[in-house]
């Protein structure tokens, strides 16, 4: 049995591990050898089962973006105003980042690095387009156009992601205790930021 034929949970776990590595090191910084070693596979086995580093990266970004996109879909299930839906999404996103920051970090890193091929956007494209459309549906931003809504989305995603993405660097500079205290305040500050930007 190959990994392609393996139970989906094993393959999913391997992709989750790759997601953490790509989130930490980026596409360029994560070598196929280090990924294989971390996953407990030989380099040849990894390439055989996933095809290439690019294919594994695409799967990792797709899985990470799909997890974040599901948070948005969950927030949109109730018939609430778009401002409330976005507030619920960003609150859920903050909770996700506090528990397992890899998905959010990888989404943010892909937005910065743009390592995916143009036709491989999938869930990431859907996530961004859905967030932009939801921002455009708010009373404050309905006349801002795509560019204005995109500016809002990128600012909020960046603000929500930065603390968890920079935790290691911040801990080195300010100490773990200070960073832990700062993280405990991040959700409340994020909620105020989201409300202030969306509602004015």
PDB file of C-alpha atoms in Angstrom:
ATOM      1  CA  UNK A   1       0.000   0.000   0.000  1.00  0.00           C
ATOM      2  CA  UNK A   2       1.325   3.464  -0.864  1.00  0.00           C
ATOM      3  CA  UNK A   3       0.662   6.741   0.875  1.00  0.00           C
ATOM      4  CA  UNK A   4      -1.669   7.666  -1.957  1.00  0.00           C
ATOM      5  CA  UNK A   5      -3.667   4.538  -1.107  1.00  0.00           C
ATOM      6  CA  UNK A   6      -3.230   4.911   2.662  1.00  0.00           C
ATOM      7  CA  UNK A   7      -6.121   5.874   4.882  1.00  0.00           C
ATOM      8  CA  UNK A   8      -6.842   9.543   4.420  1.00  0.00           C
ATOM      9  CA  UNK A   9      -6.111  10.316   8.085  1.00  0.00           C
ATOM     10  CA  UNK A  10      -2.457   9.188   7.679  1.00  0.00           C
ATOM     11  CA  UNK A  11      -2.039  11.301   4.564  1.00  0.00           C
ATOM     12  CA  UNK A  12      -3.786  14.206   6.306  1.00  0.00           C
ATOM     13  CA  UNK A  13      -1.452  13.887   9.294  1.00  0.00           C
ATOM     14  CA  UNK A  14       1.578  13.959   7.000  1.00  0.00           C
ATOM     15  CA  UNK A  15       0.225  17.043   5.248  1.00  0.00           C
ATOM     16  CA  UNK A  16      -0.432  18.684   8.655  1.00  0.00           C
ATOM     17  CA  UNK A  17       3.185  18.035   9.630  1.00  0.00           C
ATOM     18  CA  UNK A  18       4.348  19.506   6.329  1.00  0.00           C
ATOM     19  CA  UNK A  19       2.061  22.488   6.987  1.00  0.00           C
ATOM     20  CA  UNK A  20       3.854  23.160  10.278  1.00  0.00           C
ATOM     21  CA  UNK A  21       7.256  22.933   8.579  1.00  0.00           C
ATOM     22  CA  UNK A  22       6.275  25.196   5.686  1.00  0.00           C
ATOM     23  CA  UNK A  23       4.667  27.640   8.133  1.00  0.00           C
ATOM     24  CA  UNK A  24       7.869  27.782  10.165  1.00  0.00           C
ATOM     25  CA  UNK A  25      10.385  27.877   7.325  1.00  0.00           C
ATOM     26  CA  UNK A  26       8.501  28.893   4.191  1.00  0.00           C
ATOM     27  CA  UNK A  27       8.575  27.092   0.877  1.00  0.00           C
ATOM     28  CA  UNK A  28      12.147  28.107   0.093  1.00  0.00           C
ATOM     29  CA  UNK A  29      13.396  27.450   3.628  1.00  0.00           C
ATOM     30  CA  UNK A  30      12.016  23.928   4.007  1.00  0.00           C
ATOM     31  CA  UNK A  31      14.168  21.463   2.081  1.00  0.00           C
ATOM     32  CA  UNK A  32      12.696  18.235   0.807  1.00  0.00           C
ATOM     33  CA  UNK A  33      15.296  16.352   2.916  1.00  0.00           C
ATOM     34  CA  UNK A  34      14.304  18.137   6.138  1.00  0.00           C
ATOM     35  CA  UNK A  35      10.608  17.635   5.409  1.00  0.00           C
ATOM     36  CA  UNK A  36      11.168  13.922   4.748  1.00  0.00           C
ATOM     37  CA  UNK A  37      13.244  13.563   7.931  1.00  0.00           C
ATOM     38  CA  UNK A  38      10.588  15.356  10.016  1.00  0.00           C
ATOM     39  CA  UNK A  39       7.835  13.189   8.525  1.00  0.00           C
ATOM     40  CA  UNK A  40       9.814   9.999   9.143  1.00  0.00           C
ATOM     41  CA  UNK A  41      10.133   9.198   5.455  1.00  0.00           C
ATOM     42  CA  UNK A  42      13.064   8.899   3.142  1.00  0.00           C
ATOM     43  CA  UNK A  43      13.445  11.685   0.610  1.00  0.00           C
ATOM     44  CA  UNK A  44      12.664   9.183  -2.156  1.00  0.00           C
ATOM     45  CA  UNK A  45       9.526   7.950  -0.377  1.00  0.00           C
ATOM     46  CA  UNK A  46       8.290  11.510   0.107  1.00  0.00           C
ATOM     47  CA  UNK A  47       8.838  12.317  -3.560  1.00  0.00           C
ATOM     48  CA  UNK A  48       7.249   9.040  -4.612  1.00  0.00           C
ATOM     49  CA  UNK A  49       4.112   9.598  -2.568  1.00  0.00           C
ATOM     50  CA  UNK A  50       3.625  13.330  -3.018  1.00  0.00           C
ATOM     51  CA  UNK A  51       5.367  13.845  -6.341  1.00  0.00           C
ATOM     52  CA  UNK A  52       7.364  16.941  -5.495  1.00  0.00           C
ATOM     53  CA  UNK A  53       7.998  19.506  -2.826  1.00  0.00           C
ATOM     54  CA  UNK A  54       5.719  21.859  -4.772  1.00  0.00           C
ATOM     55  CA  UNK A  55       2.884  19.343  -4.767  1.00  0.00           C
ATOM     56  CA  UNK A  56       3.245  18.804  -1.016  1.00  0.00           C
ATOM     57  CA  UNK A  57       3.328  22.562  -0.443  1.00  0.00           C
ATOM     58  CA  UNK A  58       0.183  22.994  -2.538  1.00  0.00           C
ATOM     59  CA  UNK A  59      -1.592  20.328  -0.462  1.00  0.00           C
ATOM     60  CA  UNK A  60      -0.410  21.918   2.794  1.00  0.00           C
ATOM     61  CA  UNK A  61      -1.588  25.405   1.767  1.00  0.00           C
ATOM     62  CA  UNK A  62      -4.882  23.977   0.506  1.00  0.00           C
ATOM     63  CA  UNK A  63      -5.492  22.157   3.806  1.00  0.00           C
ATOM     64  CA  UNK A  64      -4.531  25.209   5.881  1.00  0.00           C
ATOM     65  CA  UNK A  65      -6.668  27.583   3.814  1.00  0.00           C
ATOM     66  CA  UNK A  66      -9.587  25.140   3.890  1.00  0.00           C
ATOM     67  CA  UNK A  67      -9.433  25.062   7.705  1.00  0.00           C
ATOM     68  CA  UNK A  68      -9.527  28.866   7.852  1.00  0.00           C
ATOM     69  CA  UNK A  69     -12.230  29.016   5.172  1.00  0.00           C
ATOM     70  CA  UNK A  70     -14.380  26.625   7.235  1.00  0.00           C
ATOM     71  CA  UNK A  71     -14.247  29.130  10.089  1.00  0.00           C
ATOM     72  CA  UNK A  72     -15.677  31.759   7.747  1.00  0.00           C
ATOM     73  CA  UNK A  73     -18.398  29.420   6.486  1.00  0.00           C
ATOM     74  CA  UNK A  74     -19.303  28.547  10.079  1.00  0.00           C
ATOM     75  CA  UNK A  75     -19.566  32.250  10.923  1.00  0.00           C
ATOM     76  CA  UNK A  76     -21.802  32.815   7.910  1.00  0.00           C
ATOM     77  CA  UNK A  77     -24.267  30.029   8.787  1.00  0.00           C
ATOM     78  CA  UNK A  78     -26.435  32.249  10.934  1.00  0.00           C
ATOM     79  CA  UNK A  79     -28.465  34.995   9.355  1.00  0.00           C
ATOM     80  CA  UNK A  80     -26.556  37.839  10.998  1.00  0.00           C
ATOM     81  CA  UNK A  81     -25.327  41.086   9.477  1.00  0.00           C
ATOM     82  CA  UNK A  82     -21.959  40.782   7.683  1.00  0.00           C
ATOM     83  CA  UNK A  83     -20.267  42.812  10.428  1.00  0.00           C
ATOM     84  CA  UNK A  84     -21.283  40.156  12.976  1.00  0.00           C
ATOM     85  CA  UNK A  85     -20.251  37.335  10.643  1.00  0.00           C
ATOM     86  CA  UNK A  86     -16.801  38.868  10.205  1.00  0.00           C
ATOM     87  CA  UNK A  87     -16.464  39.499  13.936  1.00  0.00           C
ATOM     88  CA  UNK A  88     -17.347  35.830  14.590  1.00  0.00           C
ATOM     89  CA  UNK A  89     -14.870  34.704  11.928  1.00  0.00           C
ATOM     90  CA  UNK A  90     -11.991  36.747  13.334  1.00  0.00           C
ATOM     91  CA  UNK A  91     -12.785  35.577  16.882  1.00  0.00           C
ATOM     92  CA  UNK A  92     -12.685  31.956  15.679  1.00  0.00           C
ATOM     93  CA  UNK A  93      -9.518  32.665  13.714  1.00  0.00           C
ATOM     94  CA  UNK A  94      -7.869  34.062  16.873  1.00  0.00           C
ATOM     95  CA  UNK A  95      -8.880  30.928  18.784  1.00  0.00           C
ATOM     96  CA  UNK A  96      -7.438  28.719  16.028  1.00  0.00           C
ATOM     97  CA  UNK A  97      -4.175  30.651  16.094  1.00  0.00           C
ATOM     98  CA  UNK A  98      -3.919  30.345  19.882  1.00  0.00           C
ATOM     99  CA  UNK A  99      -4.309  26.555  19.722  1.00  0.00           C
ATOM    100  CA  UNK A 100      -2.450  25.709  16.509  1.00  0.00           C
ATOM    101  CA  UNK A 101      -0.945  28.619  14.656  1.00  0.00           C
ATOM    102  CA  UNK A 102       0.420  26.637  11.690  1.00  0.00           C
ATOM    103  CA  UNK A 103      -2.647  27.020   9.454  1.00  0.00           C
ATOM    104  CA  UNK A 104      -2.832  30.773   9.936  1.00  0.00           C
ATOM    105  CA  UNK A 105       0.924  31.147   9.629  1.00  0.00           C
ATOM    106  CA  UNK A 106       1.014  29.183   6.387  1.00  0.00           C
ATOM    107  CA  UNK A 107      -1.853  31.206   4.897  1.00  0.00           C
ATOM    108  CA  UNK A 108      -0.070  34.420   5.853  1.00  0.00           C
ATOM    109  CA  UNK A 109       3.288  33.127   4.605  1.00  0.00           C
ATOM    110  CA  UNK A 110       1.763  32.160   1.255  1.00  0.00           C
ATOM    111  CA  UNK A 111       0.287  35.629   0.917  1.00  0.00           C
ATOM    112  CA  UNK A 112       3.763  37.063   1.543  1.00  0.00           C
ATOM    113  CA  UNK A 113       5.855  34.568  -0.442  1.00  0.00           C
ATOM    114  CA  UNK A 114       3.431  33.680  -3.236  1.00  0.00           C
ATOM    115  CA  UNK A 115       5.051  30.289  -3.795  1.00  0.00           C
ATOM    116  CA  UNK A 116       1.921  28.644  -5.228  1.00  0.00           C
ATOM    117  CA  UNK A 117       1.479  28.514  -8.956  1.00  0.00           C
ATOM    118  CA  UNK A 118      -1.225  30.785 -10.336  1.00  0.00           C
ATOM    119  CA  UNK A 119      -3.665  27.921 -10.936  1.00  0.00           C
ATOM    120  CA  UNK A 120      -3.224  26.330  -7.500  1.00  0.00           C
ATOM    121  CA  UNK A 121      -5.104  28.857  -5.325  1.00  0.00           C
ATOM    122  CA  UNK A 122      -8.181  26.759  -4.502  1.00  0.00           C
ATOM    123  CA  UNK A 123      -9.329  27.303  -0.924  1.00  0.00           C
ATOM    124  CA  UNK A 124      -6.981  30.271  -0.444  1.00  0.00           C
ATOM    125  CA  UNK A 125      -8.554  32.099  -3.380  1.00  0.00           C
ATOM    126  CA  UNK A 126     -12.034  31.227  -2.114  1.00  0.00           C
ATOM    127  CA  UNK A 127     -11.125  32.430   1.385  1.00  0.00           C
ATOM    128  CA  UNK A 128      -9.844  35.783   0.152  1.00  0.00           C
ATOM    129  CA  UNK A 129     -12.702  36.322  -2.296  1.00  0.00           C
ATOM    130  CA  UNK A 130     -15.280  35.409   0.370  1.00  0.00           C
ATOM    131  CA  UNK A 131     -13.723  37.727   2.943  1.00  0.00           C
ATOM    132  CA  UNK A 132     -13.583  40.585   0.434  1.00  0.00           C
ATOM    133  CA  UNK A 133     -17.218  40.014  -0.581  1.00  0.00           C
ATOM    134  CA  UNK A 134     -18.337  39.911   3.058  1.00  0.00           C
ATOM    135  CA  UNK A 135     -16.497  43.154   3.836  1.00  0.00           C
ATOM    136  CA  UNK A 136     -18.134  44.733   0.770  1.00  0.00           C
ATOM    137  CA  UNK A 137     -21.517  43.716   2.187  1.00  0.00           C
ATOM    138  CA  UNK A 138     -20.974  45.756   5.357  1.00  0.00           C
ATOM    139  CA  UNK A 139     -22.637  49.131   5.634  1.00  0.00           C
ATOM    140  CA  UNK A 140     -19.377  51.013   6.116  1.00  0.00           C
ATOM    141  CA  UNK A 141     -17.448  49.386   3.250  1.00  0.00           C
ATOM    142  CA  UNK A 142     -20.188  48.742   0.684  1.00  0.00           C
ATOM    143  CA  UNK A 143     -19.046  51.604  -1.539  1.00  0.00           C
ATOM    144  CA  UNK A 144     -15.305  51.009  -1.115  1.00  0.00           C
ATOM    145  CA  UNK A 145     -15.027  48.582  -4.010  1.00  0.00           C
ATOM    146  CA  UNK A 146     -12.840  45.518  -4.148  1.00  0.00           C
ATOM    147  CA  UNK A 147      -9.670  47.513  -3.439  1.00  0.00           C
ATOM    148  CA  UNK A 148     -11.068  49.024  -0.231  1.00  0.00           C
ATOM    149  CA  UNK A 149     -12.431  45.691   0.971  1.00  0.00           C
ATOM    150  CA  UNK A 150      -9.154  43.956   0.145  1.00  0.00           C
ATOM    151  CA  UNK A 151      -7.286  46.569   2.189  1.00  0.00           C
ATOM    152  CA  UNK A 152      -9.560  45.806   5.155  1.00  0.00           C
ATOM    153  CA  UNK A 153      -9.127  42.036   4.765  1.00  0.00           C
ATOM    154  CA  UNK A 154      -5.335  42.179   4.549  1.00  0.00           C
ATOM    155  CA  UNK A 155      -5.062  44.520   7.528  1.00  0.00           C
ATOM    156  CA  UNK A 156      -7.298  42.362   9.702  1.00  0.00           C
ATOM    157  CA  UNK A 157      -5.685  39.076   8.665  1.00  0.00           C
ATOM    158  CA  UNK A 158      -2.239  40.518   9.241  1.00  0.00           C
ATOM    159  CA  UNK A 159      -3.137  41.956  12.616  1.00  0.00           C
ATOM    160  CA  UNK A 160      -4.779  38.703  13.711  1.00  0.00           C
ATOM    161  CA  UNK A 161      -1.838  36.569  12.544  1.00  0.00           C
ATOM    162  CA  UNK A 162       1.195  38.557  13.604  1.00  0.00           C
ATOM    163  CA  UNK A 163       1.378  37.680  17.304  1.00  0.00           C
ATOM    164  CA  UNK A 164       1.258  33.923  16.724  1.00  0.00           C
ATOM    165  CA  UNK A 165       3.534  34.118  13.683  1.00  0.00           C
ATOM    166  CA  UNK A 166       6.188  36.124  15.509  1.00  0.00           C
ATOM    167  CA  UNK A 167       5.931  34.366  18.876  1.00  0.00           C
ATOM    168  CA  UNK A 168       9.452  32.936  18.777  1.00  0.00           C
ATOM    169  CA  UNK A 169      11.092  36.227  17.792  1.00  0.00           C
ATOM    170  CA  UNK A 170       9.053  38.195  20.298  1.00  0.00           C
ATOM    171  CA  UNK A 171       9.867  35.724  23.077  1.00  0.00           C
ATOM    172  CA  UNK A 172      13.561  36.124  22.370  1.00  0.00           C
ATOM    173  CA  UNK A 173      13.292  39.899  22.551  1.00  0.00           C
ATOM    174  CA  UNK A 174      10.760  40.363  25.376  1.00  0.00           C
ATOM    175  CA  UNK A 175      10.741  37.023  27.194  1.00  0.00           C
ATOM    176  CA  UNK A 176       8.168  34.243  27.217  1.00  0.00           C
ATOM    177  CA  UNK A 177       6.241  35.604  30.201  1.00  0.00           C
ATOM    178  CA  UNK A 178       5.687  38.963  28.512  1.00  0.00           C
ATOM    179  CA  UNK A 179       4.645  37.324  25.248  1.00  0.00           C
ATOM    180  CA  UNK A 180       2.237  35.023  27.087  1.00  0.00           C
ATOM    181  CA  UNK A 181       0.629  38.041  28.778  1.00  0.00           C
ATOM    182  CA  UNK A 182       0.438  39.842  25.436  1.00  0.00           C
ATOM    183  CA  UNK A 183      -1.171  36.801  23.816  1.00  0.00           C
ATOM    184  CA  UNK A 184      -3.820  36.706  26.540  1.00  0.00           C
ATOM    185  CA  UNK A 185      -4.850  40.211  25.480  1.00  0.00           C
ATOM    186  CA  UNK A 186      -4.702  39.602  21.738  1.00  0.00           C
ATOM    187  CA  UNK A 187      -8.274  38.311  21.329  1.00  0.00           C
ATOM    188  CA  UNK A 188      -9.828  41.335  23.060  1.00  0.00           C
ATOM    189  CA  UNK A 189      -7.661  43.773  21.116  1.00  0.00           C
ATOM    190  CA  UNK A 190      -8.450  41.963  17.876  1.00  0.00           C
ATOM    191  CA  UNK A 191     -12.180  42.151  18.598  1.00  0.00           C
ATOM    192  CA  UNK A 192     -11.912  45.915  19.187  1.00  0.00           C
ATOM    193  CA  UNK A 193      -9.879  46.325  16.010  1.00  0.00           C
ATOM    194  CA  UNK A 194     -12.344  44.320  13.913  1.00  0.00           C
ATOM    195  CA  UNK A 195     -15.303  46.236  15.321  1.00  0.00           C
ATOM    196  CA  UNK A 196     -13.612  49.600  14.859  1.00  0.00           C
ATOM    197  CA  UNK A 197     -12.653  48.921  11.265  1.00  0.00           C
ATOM    198  CA  UNK A 198     -15.930  47.321  10.212  1.00  0.00           C
ATOM    199  CA  UNK A 199     -18.340  49.592  12.069  1.00  0.00           C
ATOM    200  CA  UNK A 200     -16.373  52.821  12.274  1.00  0.00           C
TER     201      UNK A 200
END
